[in-house]
Amino acid sequence: MSAIRVRFAPSPTGYLHVGGARTALFNWLLARNLGGTFILRIEDTDVERSTKESVNAILEGMEWLGLNWDEGPFYQSDSFALYKEHVQKMLDNGTAYRCFCSAEELGGKRDLAMQEGRKPKYDGTCRERSDQPDAPYVVRFRAPQGGEVAFDDLIKGRIAFPAEELDDLIIQRTDGTPTYNFCVVIDDANMRISHVIRGDDHVNNTPRQIQLYQALGFPVPQFAHVPMILGSDKARLSKRHGATSVISYRDMGYLPEALINYLVRLGWSHGDDEIFSRDEMVRMFDIGNVGRSASVFNPDKLNWLNAHYIKNCDAERLADLLLPHISSRGVSTLNGPDLMAVVRTLQERAQTLEEMAERALFFYHAPQSYDEAALAKFDKAHLAAVYGVVAERLAASEADSSAGFDALFKEICTEKGWKMAQVGQPTRIALSGGTQAPGIGEIIEALGIEESVRRINAAREFVAA
Ligand code: GLU
């Protein structure tokens, strides 16, 4: 193991968002590429908003995507004693101080600053006070004054903030609980994190955190701030653009490798390549090749990748993945063709497992109705003749493969002087109810001759009625 240690640090206040998943993926890839360690840390110090359900949803999403972690999950809520200890240390060595200013006083000062067009900032009233009244207090960081705080972001380049813009950050609230930026620093230092890769909504926290590392005498890690994901209207990706939870993509019938491939390209590039296996990603990933600008989420591209992975997926695995999508429609696959055979007929043309499930249903359920508009394109006598001949010839056929059945249909066409569409389309309607179905030979191979003949006879009765 190298000294490379990265972490994904979600706050469990909701499901695993695709943006979070991409941050996790970049961390995971960096660790795997450099032989480092990937740590999962649950940032649940906000007790009000953190829930067990969210933790479970995050773990489920990570597991589904195959983003396995080497250490953790660690919970910040288990570390309160550690945070307290460091607050005390800082109070003792003077890098922090107690602030007794009341909320009203602070509010008044803030309003005044705003009125006078100044940036609201703590004015340092308690910085140098020597008395320690018996009153509620917060603990503030004694932020170094003057100069600037700068860092070389691995994605965005050099970023500098004038120190005077940085407040004396509260590190412990009146109720004794530690604040967010403080816990992050203690944990990252304690876990010996070498690279902090996170969303660029945290850029403004970084200079404060760097000052804290320095005050605590901890080495400062490298930072990489990943640009946001936007919706098609260039606003930050949210529910109003469609699904944003990783698990909802699973439920909508996406393969994890398709979502992972999609997410890695959302910001990262390697030449003009679009398709990456997991191994290729791990081998080629370089945080320096993540772009500086925000990326736009494009559902069409995700569908294209999903179709690619469905097409190339092993039929047995695909059948396993497809099964819950069929079962959730109240359909059992027990009394019908082997699901693997059905999968093979559908995987060439499906964009999602949901779509595949929809198209697989007729294999397990004889049509209850027919696409009458499609049937109306043929006259009744022709349909009766086609169904009669096809049923008879199929029943007598010894073919057992799609190629064999296709050959039989060609033979029938030649003999009767029919065009393929004049036979194929009515047969497809008889077998599936509609016209959107795989090739005739493939359907019959999966359904078997007996069931196919039964369906053709049913359609024949329907048109005769
Ligand atoms: N808990 C923070 C979040 O979910 C991440 C903090 C970090 O990565 O430093 O946005």
CSV table of C-alpha atoms and ligand atoms in Angstrom, one decimal:
chain,number,residue,atom,x,y,z
A,1,MET,CA,0.0,0.0,0.0
A,2,SER,CA,1.3,3.4,-0.9
A,3,ALA,CA,0.9,6.5,1.3
A,4,ILE,CA,-2.0,7.6,-0.9
A,5,ARG,CA,-5.1,7.8,1.2
A,6,VAL,CA,-8.4,9.3,0.0
A,7,ARG,CA,-11.9,9.4,1.3
A,8,PHE,CA,-15.4,9.8,0.3
A,9,ALA,CA,-17.3,11.7,3.1
A,10,PRO,CA,-21.0,11.9,2.4
A,11,SER,CA,-23.4,13.6,4.8
A,12,PRO,CA,-26.3,11.1,5.3
A,13,THR,CA,-29.1,13.6,4.7
A,14,GLY,CA,-30.5,12.0,1.6
A,15,TYR,CA,-29.8,9.3,-1.0
A,16,LEU,CA,-26.5,8.9,-2.9
A,17,HIS,CA,-26.7,11.6,-5.6
A,18,VAL,CA,-25.0,11.0,-9.0
A,19,GLY,CA,-22.7,14.0,-8.2
A,20,GLY,CA,-21.7,12.4,-5.0
A,21,ALA,CA,-21.2,9.1,-6.7
A,22,ARG,CA,-18.9,10.7,-9.2
A,23,THR,CA,-16.8,12.2,-6.4
A,24,ALA,CA,-16.7,8.8,-4.8
A,25,LEU,CA,-15.6,7.3,-8.1
A,26,PHE,CA,-12.8,9.8,-8.7
A,27,ASN,CA,-11.5,9.0,-5.2
A,28,TRP,CA,-11.8,5.3,-5.7
A,29,LEU,CA,-10.0,5.5,-9.1
A,30,LEU,CA,-7.2,7.6,-7.7
A,31,ALA,CA,-6.7,5.0,-4.9
A,32,ARG,CA,-6.9,2.1,-7.2
A,33,ASN,CA,-4.6,3.7,-9.8
A,34,LEU,CA,-1.9,4.5,-7.3
A,35,GLY,CA,-2.3,1.5,-5.0
A,36,GLY,CA,-3.7,3.6,-2.2
A,37,THR,CA,-6.4,3.3,0.3
A,38,PHE,CA,-10.0,4.4,-0.2
A,39,ILE,CA,-11.9,5.3,3.0
A,40,LEU,CA,-15.6,5.8,3.6
A,41,ARG,CA,-16.5,8.3,6.2
A,42,ILE,CA,-20.1,9.2,7.1
A,43,GLU,CA,-20.3,12.8,8.2
A,44,ASP,CA,-23.3,12.6,10.5
A,45,THR,CA,-22.5,15.3,13.1
A,46,ASP,CA,-25.7,17.1,12.0
A,47,VAL,CA,-27.8,14.8,14.2
A,48,GLU,CA,-31.1,16.6,13.2
A,49,ARG,CA,-30.6,15.9,9.5
A,50,SER,CA,-28.7,12.6,9.5
A,51,THR,CA,-30.7,9.4,9.2
A,52,LYS,CA,-30.0,5.7,9.3
A,53,GLU,CA,-32.0,5.3,6.0
A,54,SER,CA,-29.7,7.7,4.3
A,55,VAL,CA,-26.7,5.9,5.5
A,56,ASN,CA,-28.2,2.7,4.2
A,57,ALA,CA,-29.1,4.3,0.9
A,58,ILE,CA,-25.5,5.6,0.5
A,59,LEU,CA,-24.0,2.2,1.3
A,60,GLU,CA,-26.4,0.5,-1.1
A,61,GLY,CA,-25.5,2.9,-3.9
A,62,MET,CA,-21.8,2.5,-3.4
A,63,GLU,CA,-22.1,-1.3,-3.3
A,64,TRP,CA,-24.2,-1.4,-6.4
A,65,LEU,CA,-21.6,0.7,-8.3
A,66,GLY,CA,-18.9,-1.6,-7.0
A,67,LEU,CA,-17.0,1.3,-5.3
A,68,ASN,CA,-15.6,-0.9,-2.5
A,69,TRP,CA,-13.9,0.9,0.3
A,70,ASP,CA,-10.8,-0.4,2.2
A,71,GLU,CA,-11.5,1.3,5.6
A,72,GLY,CA,-14.7,2.3,7.3
A,73,PRO,CA,-17.4,3.2,7.2
A,74,PHE,CA,-16.4,5.5,10.0
A,75,TYR,CA,-19.0,7.7,11.6
A,76,GLN,CA,-18.2,11.2,12.8
A,77,SER,CA,-20.7,10.8,15.5
A,78,ASP,CA,-18.3,8.2,17.1
A,79,SER,CA,-15.6,10.8,17.3
A,80,PHE,CA,-17.1,13.5,19.5
A,81,ALA,CA,-14.5,12.8,22.2
A,82,LEU,CA,-11.7,13.2,19.7
A,83,TYR,CA,-13.0,16.6,18.6
A,84,LYS,CA,-13.5,17.8,22.1
A,85,GLU,CA,-9.9,16.8,23.0
A,86,HIS,CA,-8.6,18.9,20.1
A,87,VAL,CA,-10.8,21.9,21.0
A,88,GLN,CA,-9.3,21.7,24.4
A,89,LYS,CA,-5.8,21.5,23.0
A,90,MET,CA,-6.4,24.6,20.9
A,91,LEU,CA,-7.8,26.5,23.9
A,92,ASP,CA,-4.8,25.5,25.9
A,93,ASN,CA,-2.2,26.6,23.3
A,94,GLY,CA,-4.1,29.8,22.4
A,95,THR,CA,-5.0,28.9,18.9
A,96,ALA,CA,-8.7,29.0,19.9
A,97,TYR,CA,-10.6,31.2,22.4
A,98,ARG,CA,-14.0,31.3,24.1
A,99,CYS,CA,-16.4,33.8,22.6
A,100,PHE,CA,-19.2,35.1,24.8
A,101,CYS,CA,-20.9,37.4,22.3
A,102,SER,CA,-24.6,36.7,22.2
A,103,ALA,CA,-26.5,35.9,19.1
A,104,GLU,CA,-28.3,39.3,19.4
A,105,GLU,CA,-25.0,41.2,19.6
A,106,LEU,CA,-23.6,39.4,16.7
A,107,GLY,CA,-26.8,39.9,14.7
A,108,GLY,CA,-26.7,43.6,15.4
A,109,LYS,CA,-23.0,43.8,14.2
A,110,ARG,CA,-23.8,41.9,11.1
A,111,ASP,CA,-26.7,44.2,10.2
A,112,LEU,CA,-24.6,47.2,10.8
A,113,ALA,CA,-21.8,45.9,8.6
A,114,MET,CA,-24.3,45.1,5.8
A,115,GLN,CA,-25.8,48.6,6.1
A,116,GLU,CA,-22.3,50.1,5.8
A,117,GLY,CA,-21.5,47.9,2.8
A,118,ARG,CA,-18.9,45.9,4.7
A,119,LYS,CA,-18.5,42.2,4.5
A,120,PRO,CA,-20.0,40.8,7.7
A,121,LYS,CA,-17.2,39.3,9.8
A,122,TYR,CA,-16.6,38.6,13.4
A,123,ASP,CA,-15.0,41.7,14.9
A,124,GLY,CA,-12.8,39.9,17.3
A,125,THR,CA,-14.4,41.3,20.5
A,126,CYS,CA,-13.5,38.2,22.6
A,127,ARG,CA,-10.1,37.5,20.9
A,128,GLU,CA,-8.1,39.2,23.6
A,129,ARG,CA,-10.4,39.2,26.5
A,130,SER,CA,-8.8,38.0,29.7
A,131,ASP,CA,-12.0,37.5,31.9
A,132,GLN,CA,-13.9,34.3,31.4
A,133,PRO,CA,-17.5,35.1,32.5
A,134,ASP,CA,-19.8,32.3,33.7
A,135,ALA,CA,-21.9,32.5,30.6
A,136,PRO,CA,-22.6,30.4,27.5
A,137,TYR,CA,-19.9,30.6,24.9
A,138,VAL,CA,-18.7,29.2,21.6
A,139,VAL,CA,-15.1,28.4,20.8
A,140,ARG,CA,-13.6,30.2,17.9
A,141,PHE,CA,-10.4,29.6,16.0
A,142,ARG,CA,-7.9,32.4,16.3
A,143,ALA,CA,-7.4,32.7,12.6
A,144,PRO,CA,-4.0,34.0,11.6
A,145,GLN,CA,-4.3,37.6,10.2
A,146,GLY,CA,-2.6,39.1,7.2
A,147,GLY,CA,-1.3,37.6,4.1
A,148,GLU,CA,-3.1,35.0,2.1
A,149,VAL,CA,-4.0,31.4,2.2
A,150,ALA,CA,-3.2,29.7,-1.0
A,151,PHE,CA,-3.2,26.1,-2.4
A,152,ASP,CA,-2.5,24.4,-5.7
A,153,ASP,CA,-5.7,22.6,-6.5
A,154,LEU,CA,-5.0,19.5,-8.6
A,155,ILE,CA,-8.0,20.4,-10.9
A,156,LYS,CA,-8.4,24.1,-10.7
A,157,GLY,CA,-4.8,25.3,-10.3
A,158,ARG,CA,-3.7,27.9,-7.8
A,159,ILE,CA,-6.3,29.4,-5.6
A,160,ALA,CA,-5.6,32.1,-3.1
A,161,PHE,CA,-7.8,33.9,-0.5
A,162,PRO,CA,-6.8,37.0,1.4
A,163,ALA,CA,-6.6,36.0,5.1
A,164,GLU,CA,-8.6,39.0,6.1
A,165,GLU,CA,-11.6,37.6,4.4
A,166,LEU,CA,-11.5,34.6,6.7
A,167,ASP,CA,-13.5,34.8,9.9
A,168,ASP,CA,-12.5,33.5,13.3
A,169,LEU,CA,-14.4,30.3,12.6
A,170,ILE,CA,-16.6,28.8,15.3
A,171,ILE,CA,-15.2,25.3,16.0
A,172,GLN,CA,-17.5,24.4,18.9
A,173,ARG,CA,-21.1,25.6,19.4
A,174,THR,CA,-22.7,26.8,22.6
A,175,ASP,CA,-24.1,23.3,23.2
A,176,GLY,CA,-20.6,21.8,23.0
A,177,THR,CA,-20.9,20.2,19.6
A,178,PRO,CA,-18.1,20.7,17.1
A,179,THR,CA,-18.7,22.3,13.8
A,180,TYR,CA,-18.4,20.9,10.3
A,181,ASN,CA,-15.1,22.4,9.1
A,182,PHE,CA,-13.4,21.5,12.3
A,183,CYS,CA,-14.5,17.8,12.3
A,184,VAL,CA,-13.4,17.5,8.6
A,185,VAL,CA,-9.9,18.7,9.4
A,186,ILE,CA,-9.5,16.5,12.5
A,187,ASP,CA,-10.7,13.5,10.6
A,188,ASP,CA,-8.7,14.0,7.5
A,189,ALA,CA,-5.6,14.5,9.6
A,190,ASN,CA,-6.4,11.6,11.9
A,191,MET,CA,-7.0,9.3,8.9
A,192,ARG,CA,-3.8,10.6,7.3
A,193,ILE,CA,-5.7,11.6,4.1
A,194,SER,CA,-3.2,12.6,1.4
A,195,HIS,CA,-5.7,13.9,-1.2
A,196,VAL,CA,-9.0,15.5,-0.5
A,197,ILE,CA,-11.1,15.1,-3.6
A,198,ARG,CA,-14.6,16.7,-3.3
A,199,GLY,CA,-17.2,18.9,-5.0
A,200,ASP,CA,-16.2,22.4,-5.7
A,201,ASP,CA,-19.0,23.7,-3.5
A,202,HIS,CA,-16.4,23.2,-0.8
A,203,VAL,CA,-13.7,25.4,-2.3
A,204,ASN,CA,-14.6,28.2,0.1
A,205,ASN,CA,-14.1,25.9,3.1
A,206,THR,CA,-10.6,24.9,2.0
A,207,PRO,CA,-8.6,28.0,3.1
A,208,ARG,CA,-10.2,27.9,6.6
A,209,GLN,CA,-9.4,24.2,6.8
A,210,ILE,CA,-5.8,24.8,5.7
A,211,GLN,CA,-5.4,27.4,8.5
A,212,LEU,CA,-6.8,24.8,10.9
A,213,TYR,CA,-4.3,22.1,9.8
A,214,GLN,CA,-1.5,24.6,10.3
A,215,ALA,CA,-2.7,25.7,13.7
A,216,LEU,CA,-3.0,22.1,14.8
A,217,GLY,CA,0.4,21.2,13.4
A,218,PHE,CA,-0.9,18.7,10.9
A,219,PRO,CA,0.4,18.2,7.3
A,220,VAL,CA,-1.9,19.8,4.8
A,221,PRO,CA,-3.2,17.4,2.2
A,222,GLN,CA,-3.5,18.0,-1.5
A,223,PHE,CA,-6.9,19.3,-2.7
A,224,ALA,CA,-8.8,18.6,-5.9
A,225,HIS,CA,-12.2,20.3,-6.3
A,226,VAL,CA,-14.4,18.6,-8.8
A,227,PRO,CA,-16.7,20.9,-10.9
A,228,MET,CA,-20.4,20.6,-10.5
A,229,ILE,CA,-22.8,18.5,-12.7
A,230,LEU,CA,-25.4,20.7,-14.4
A,231,GLY,CA,-28.7,19.9,-16.0
A,232,SER,CA,-29.5,20.7,-19.7
A,233,ASP,CA,-30.5,24.3,-18.7
A,234,LYS,CA,-27.0,24.8,-17.1
A,235,ALA,CA,-28.5,25.0,-13.6
A,236,ARG,CA,-27.1,22.7,-11.0
A,237,LEU,CA,-28.4,19.1,-11.5
A,238,SER,CA,-31.4,18.6,-9.4
A,239,LYS,CA,-34.6,16.5,-9.2
A,240,ARG,CA,-36.3,18.8,-11.6
A,241,HIS,CA,-33.9,17.6,-14.4
A,242,GLY,CA,-34.9,13.9,-13.7
A,243,ALA,CA,-33.6,11.2,-11.5
A,244,THR,CA,-30.5,12.2,-9.4
A,245,SER,CA,-30.3,9.2,-7.1
A,246,VAL,CA,-27.9,6.4,-8.0
A,247,ILE,CA,-30.4,3.7,-6.8
A,248,SER,CA,-33.1,5.1,-9.0
A,249,TYR,CA,-30.9,4.5,-12.0
A,250,ARG,CA,-30.6,0.9,-10.9
A,251,ASP,CA,-34.4,0.7,-10.6
A,252,MET,CA,-34.8,2.3,-14.0
A,253,GLY,CA,-32.8,-0.5,-15.5
A,254,TYR,CA,-29.3,0.8,-15.9
A,255,LEU,CA,-26.3,-1.5,-15.5
A,256,PRO,CA,-23.8,-0.3,-12.9
A,257,GLU,CA,-20.9,-0.4,-15.4
A,258,ALA,CA,-22.9,1.9,-17.7
A,259,LEU,CA,-23.5,4.5,-15.0
A,260,ILE,CA,-19.9,4.3,-13.9
A,261,ASN,CA,-18.6,4.7,-17.4
A,262,TYR,CA,-21.0,7.6,-17.9
A,263,LEU,CA,-19.9,9.3,-14.6
A,264,VAL,CA,-16.2,8.9,-15.3
A,265,ARG,CA,-16.6,10.8,-18.6
A,266,LEU,CA,-18.5,13.5,-16.9
A,267,GLY,CA,-15.5,15.7,-16.3
A,268,TRP,CA,-12.6,13.3,-17.0
A,269,SER,CA,-11.3,12.4,-20.4
A,270,HIS,CA,-8.7,10.2,-22.0
A,271,GLY,CA,-8.3,11.3,-25.6
A,272,ASP,CA,-11.5,10.7,-27.5
A,273,ASP,CA,-12.3,7.4,-25.8
A,274,GLU,CA,-15.8,6.9,-24.6
A,275,ILE,CA,-16.0,3.3,-23.5
A,276,PHE,CA,-13.9,2.2,-20.5
A,277,SER,CA,-14.0,-1.0,-18.7
A,278,ARG,CA,-13.4,-0.8,-15.0
A,279,ASP,CA,-9.8,-2.0,-15.4
A,280,GLU,CA,-9.1,0.5,-18.1
A,281,MET,CA,-10.4,3.4,-16.0
A,282,VAL,CA,-8.3,2.3,-13.1
A,283,ARG,CA,-5.2,2.1,-15.3
A,284,MET,CA,-5.8,5.4,-17.2
A,285,PHE,CA,-7.2,7.6,-14.4
A,286,ASP,CA,-5.4,10.8,-13.6
A,287,ILE,CA,-7.0,13.5,-11.5
A,288,GLY,CA,-5.0,16.0,-13.5
A,289,ASN,CA,-7.2,15.1,-16.6
A,290,VAL,CA,-10.4,16.2,-14.9
A,291,GLY,CA,-11.7,19.3,-16.6
A,292,ARG,CA,-12.1,22.7,-14.9
A,293,SER,CA,-15.5,23.4,-16.1
A,294,ALA,CA,-18.8,22.0,-15.1
A,295,SER,CA,-20.3,19.1,-17.0
A,296,VAL,CA,-23.8,18.8,-18.4
A,297,PHE,CA,-25.7,15.6,-17.6
A,298,ASN,CA,-26.9,14.1,-20.9
A,299,PRO,CA,-29.4,11.2,-20.5
A,300,ASP,CA,-29.2,10.3,-24.2
A,301,LYS,CA,-25.5,9.5,-23.8
A,302,LEU,CA,-26.2,7.5,-20.7
A,303,ASN,CA,-28.8,5.5,-22.6
A,304,TRP,CA,-26.3,4.9,-25.4
A,305,LEU,CA,-23.8,3.5,-23.0
A,306,ASN,CA,-26.4,1.4,-21.3
A,307,ALA,CA,-27.5,-0.1,-24.6
A,308,HIS,CA,-23.8,-0.8,-25.3
A,309,TYR,CA,-23.3,-2.6,-22.0
A,310,ILE,CA,-26.7,-4.5,-22.3
A,311,LYS,CA,-25.7,-5.7,-25.8
A,312,ASN,CA,-22.3,-6.9,-24.6
A,313,CYS,CA,-23.5,-8.4,-21.3
A,314,ASP,CA,-23.3,-12.1,-20.6
A,315,ALA,CA,-26.8,-13.5,-21.1
A,316,GLU,CA,-26.9,-15.3,-17.8
A,317,ARG,CA,-26.0,-12.2,-15.8
A,318,LEU,CA,-28.4,-10.1,-17.8
A,319,ALA,CA,-31.2,-12.6,-17.1
A,320,ASP,CA,-30.4,-12.3,-13.4
A,321,LEU,CA,-30.5,-8.5,-13.6
A,322,LEU,CA,-33.7,-8.5,-15.7
A,323,LEU,CA,-35.7,-10.9,-13.5
A,324,PRO,CA,-36.7,-8.3,-10.8
A,325,HIS,CA,-37.9,-5.9,-13.5
A,326,ILE,CA,-40.2,-8.7,-14.8
A,327,SER,CA,-41.3,-9.9,-11.4
A,328,SER,CA,-42.2,-6.3,-10.4
A,329,ARG,CA,-44.8,-6.4,-13.2
A,330,GLY,CA,-46.5,-9.4,-11.6
A,331,VAL,CA,-45.3,-11.8,-14.2
A,332,SER,CA,-43.6,-15.1,-13.4
A,333,THR,CA,-41.0,-16.5,-15.8
A,334,LEU,CA,-41.4,-20.1,-14.4
A,335,ASN,CA,-44.0,-21.2,-16.9
A,336,GLY,CA,-42.4,-20.0,-20.1
A,337,PRO,CA,-39.2,-19.9,-22.1
A,338,ASP,CA,-35.8,-19.9,-20.5
A,339,LEU,CA,-35.2,-16.3,-19.6
A,340,MET,CA,-31.7,-16.5,-21.1
A,341,ALA,CA,-33.2,-17.3,-24.5
A,342,VAL,CA,-35.5,-14.4,-24.2
A,343,VAL,CA,-32.7,-12.1,-23.1
A,344,ARG,CA,-30.7,-13.1,-26.3
A,345,THR,CA,-33.6,-12.0,-28.5
A,346,LEU,CA,-33.9,-8.6,-26.8
A,347,GLN,CA,-30.4,-7.5,-25.8
A,348,GLU,CA,-29.4,-6.3,-29.2
A,349,ARG,CA,-31.9,-3.6,-29.2
A,350,ALA,CA,-32.7,-2.5,-25.6
A,351,GLN,CA,-31.6,0.7,-23.9
A,352,THR,CA,-32.7,-0.2,-20.4
A,353,LEU,CA,-33.7,-3.3,-18.4
A,354,GLU,CA,-37.1,-1.7,-17.9
A,355,GLU,CA,-37.6,-1.5,-21.6
A,356,MET,CA,-36.4,-5.1,-21.9
A,357,ALA,CA,-38.8,-6.3,-19.2
A,358,GLU,CA,-41.7,-4.6,-21.0
A,359,ARG,CA,-40.7,-6.4,-24.2
A,360,ALA,CA,-40.1,-9.7,-22.5
A,361,LEU,CA,-43.6,-9.9,-21.1
A,362,PHE,CA,-45.3,-11.4,-24.1
A,363,PHE,CA,-43.0,-14.4,-23.9
A,364,TYR,CA,-44.7,-15.3,-20.6
A,365,HIS,CA,-48.1,-14.0,-21.3
A,366,ALA,CA,-50.0,-14.9,-24.6
A,367,PRO,CA,-51.4,-11.7,-26.1
A,368,GLN,CA,-54.7,-10.7,-24.6
A,369,SER,CA,-55.3,-8.2,-27.4
A,370,TYR,CA,-53.8,-7.3,-30.7
A,371,ASP,CA,-52.5,-4.2,-32.4
A,372,GLU,CA,-55.7,-3.8,-34.5
A,373,ALA,CA,-54.4,-0.9,-36.6
A,374,ALA,CA,-51.4,-3.1,-37.7
A,375,LEU,CA,-53.8,-6.0,-38.4
A,376,ALA,CA,-56.1,-3.8,-40.4
A,377,LYS,CA,-53.3,-3.3,-43.0
A,378,PHE,CA,-54.0,-6.8,-44.2
A,379,ASP,CA,-57.3,-8.2,-45.5
A,380,LYS,CA,-59.0,-10.8,-43.4
A,381,ALA,CA,-58.8,-13.5,-46.0
A,382,HIS,CA,-55.1,-13.0,-46.3
A,383,LEU,CA,-54.7,-13.2,-42.6
A,384,ALA,CA,-56.7,-16.3,-42.3
A,385,ALA,CA,-54.7,-17.9,-45.1
A,386,VAL,CA,-51.3,-16.9,-43.5
A,387,TYR,CA,-52.3,-18.1,-40.0
A,388,GLY,CA,-53.6,-21.4,-41.5
A,389,VAL,CA,-50.5,-22.2,-43.5
A,390,VAL,CA,-48.0,-21.0,-40.8
A,391,ALA,CA,-49.7,-23.0,-38.0
A,392,GLU,CA,-49.8,-26.1,-40.1
A,393,ARG,CA,-46.2,-25.9,-41.4
A,394,LEU,CA,-44.9,-25.0,-38.0
A,395,ALA,CA,-46.6,-27.9,-36.3
A,396,ALA,CA,-45.0,-30.2,-38.8
A,397,SER,CA,-41.6,-28.6,-38.7
A,398,GLU,CA,-38.5,-30.2,-37.2
A,399,ALA,CA,-36.6,-26.9,-37.0
A,400,ASP,CA,-35.3,-25.9,-33.6
A,401,SER,CA,-33.3,-22.8,-34.2
A,402,SER,CA,-34.1,-19.3,-35.2
A,403,ALA,CA,-32.3,-19.9,-38.5
A,404,GLY,CA,-34.3,-23.0,-39.1
A,405,PHE,CA,-37.6,-21.1,-38.5
A,406,ASP,CA,-36.5,-18.2,-40.7
A,407,ALA,CA,-35.8,-20.7,-43.5
A,408,LEU,CA,-39.3,-22.2,-43.1
A,409,PHE,CA,-40.9,-18.7,-43.5
A,410,LYS,CA,-38.8,-18.1,-46.6
A,411,GLU,CA,-40.0,-21.4,-48.0
A,412,ILE,CA,-43.6,-20.5,-47.3
A,413,CYS,CA,-43.2,-17.2,-49.0
A,414,THR,CA,-41.7,-18.7,-52.1
A,415,GLU,CA,-44.4,-21.4,-52.3
A,416,LYS,CA,-47.3,-19.0,-51.8
A,417,GLY,CA,-45.9,-16.0,-53.7
A,418,TRP,CA,-46.1,-13.9,-50.5
A,419,LYS,CA,-43.6,-11.2,-49.5
A,420,MET,CA,-41.8,-11.7,-46.2
A,421,ALA,CA,-43.6,-8.7,-44.6
A,422,GLN,CA,-47.0,-10.2,-45.6
A,423,VAL,CA,-46.2,-13.3,-43.5
A,424,GLY,CA,-43.8,-12.0,-40.9
A,425,GLN,CA,-45.8,-9.0,-39.7
A,426,PRO,CA,-49.1,-10.9,-39.1
A,427,THR,CA,-47.2,-13.7,-37.4
A,428,ARG,CA,-45.4,-11.3,-35.2
A,429,ILE,CA,-48.7,-9.7,-34.2
A,430,ALA,CA,-50.1,-13.2,-33.4
A,431,LEU,CA,-47.1,-14.2,-31.3
A,432,SER,CA,-46.5,-10.9,-29.4
A,433,GLY,CA,-49.7,-8.8,-29.9
A,434,GLY,CA,-47.8,-6.0,-31.6
A,435,THR,CA,-45.2,-5.2,-34.2
A,436,GLN,CA,-42.4,-4.2,-31.9
A,437,ALA,CA,-40.7,-7.5,-31.4
A,438,PRO,CA,-37.5,-9.4,-32.2
A,439,GLY,CA,-37.2,-11.5,-35.4
A,440,ILE,CA,-39.8,-14.1,-36.0
A,441,GLY,CA,-37.3,-17.0,-35.9
A,442,GLU,CA,-35.9,-15.8,-32.5
A,443,ILE,CA,-39.4,-15.5,-31.0
A,444,ILE,CA,-40.4,-19.0,-32.1
A,445,GLU,CA,-37.1,-20.5,-30.9
A,446,ALA,CA,-37.7,-19.0,-27.5
A,447,LEU,CA,-41.5,-19.8,-27.3
A,448,GLY,CA,-41.2,-23.3,-28.8
A,449,ILE,CA,-43.3,-24.6,-31.6
A,450,GLU,CA,-46.3,-25.7,-29.5
A,451,GLU,CA,-46.9,-22.3,-27.8
A,452,SER,CA,-46.2,-20.5,-31.1
A,453,VAL,CA,-48.9,-22.6,-32.9
A,454,ARG,CA,-51.3,-22.1,-30.0
A,455,ARG,CA,-50.9,-18.3,-30.4
A,456,ILE,CA,-51.2,-18.3,-34.1
A,457,ASN,CA,-54.4,-20.3,-33.9
A,458,ALA,CA,-55.8,-17.9,-31.3
A,459,ALA,CA,-55.1,-15.0,-33.7
A,460,ARG,CA,-56.7,-16.9,-36.5
A,461,GLU,CA,-59.9,-17.2,-34.4
A,462,PHE,CA,-59.7,-13.6,-33.5
A,463,VAL,CA,-59.6,-12.4,-37.1
A,464,ALA,CA,-62.3,-14.9,-38.1
A,465,ALA,CA,-64.7,-13.7,-35.4
B,1,GLU,N1,-19.8,15.9,3.9
B,1,GLU,C1,-19.5,16.8,2.8
B,1,GLU,C2,-20.6,16.6,1.8
B,1,GLU,O1,-21.4,15.7,1.8
B,1,GLU,C3,-18.2,16.5,2.1
B,1,GLU,C4,-17.1,17.1,2.8
B,1,GLU,C5,-15.8,16.8,2.2
B,1,GLU,O2,-15.6,16.0,1.3
B,1,GLU,O3,-14.8,17.5,2.7
B,1,GLU,O4,-20.8,17.5,1.0
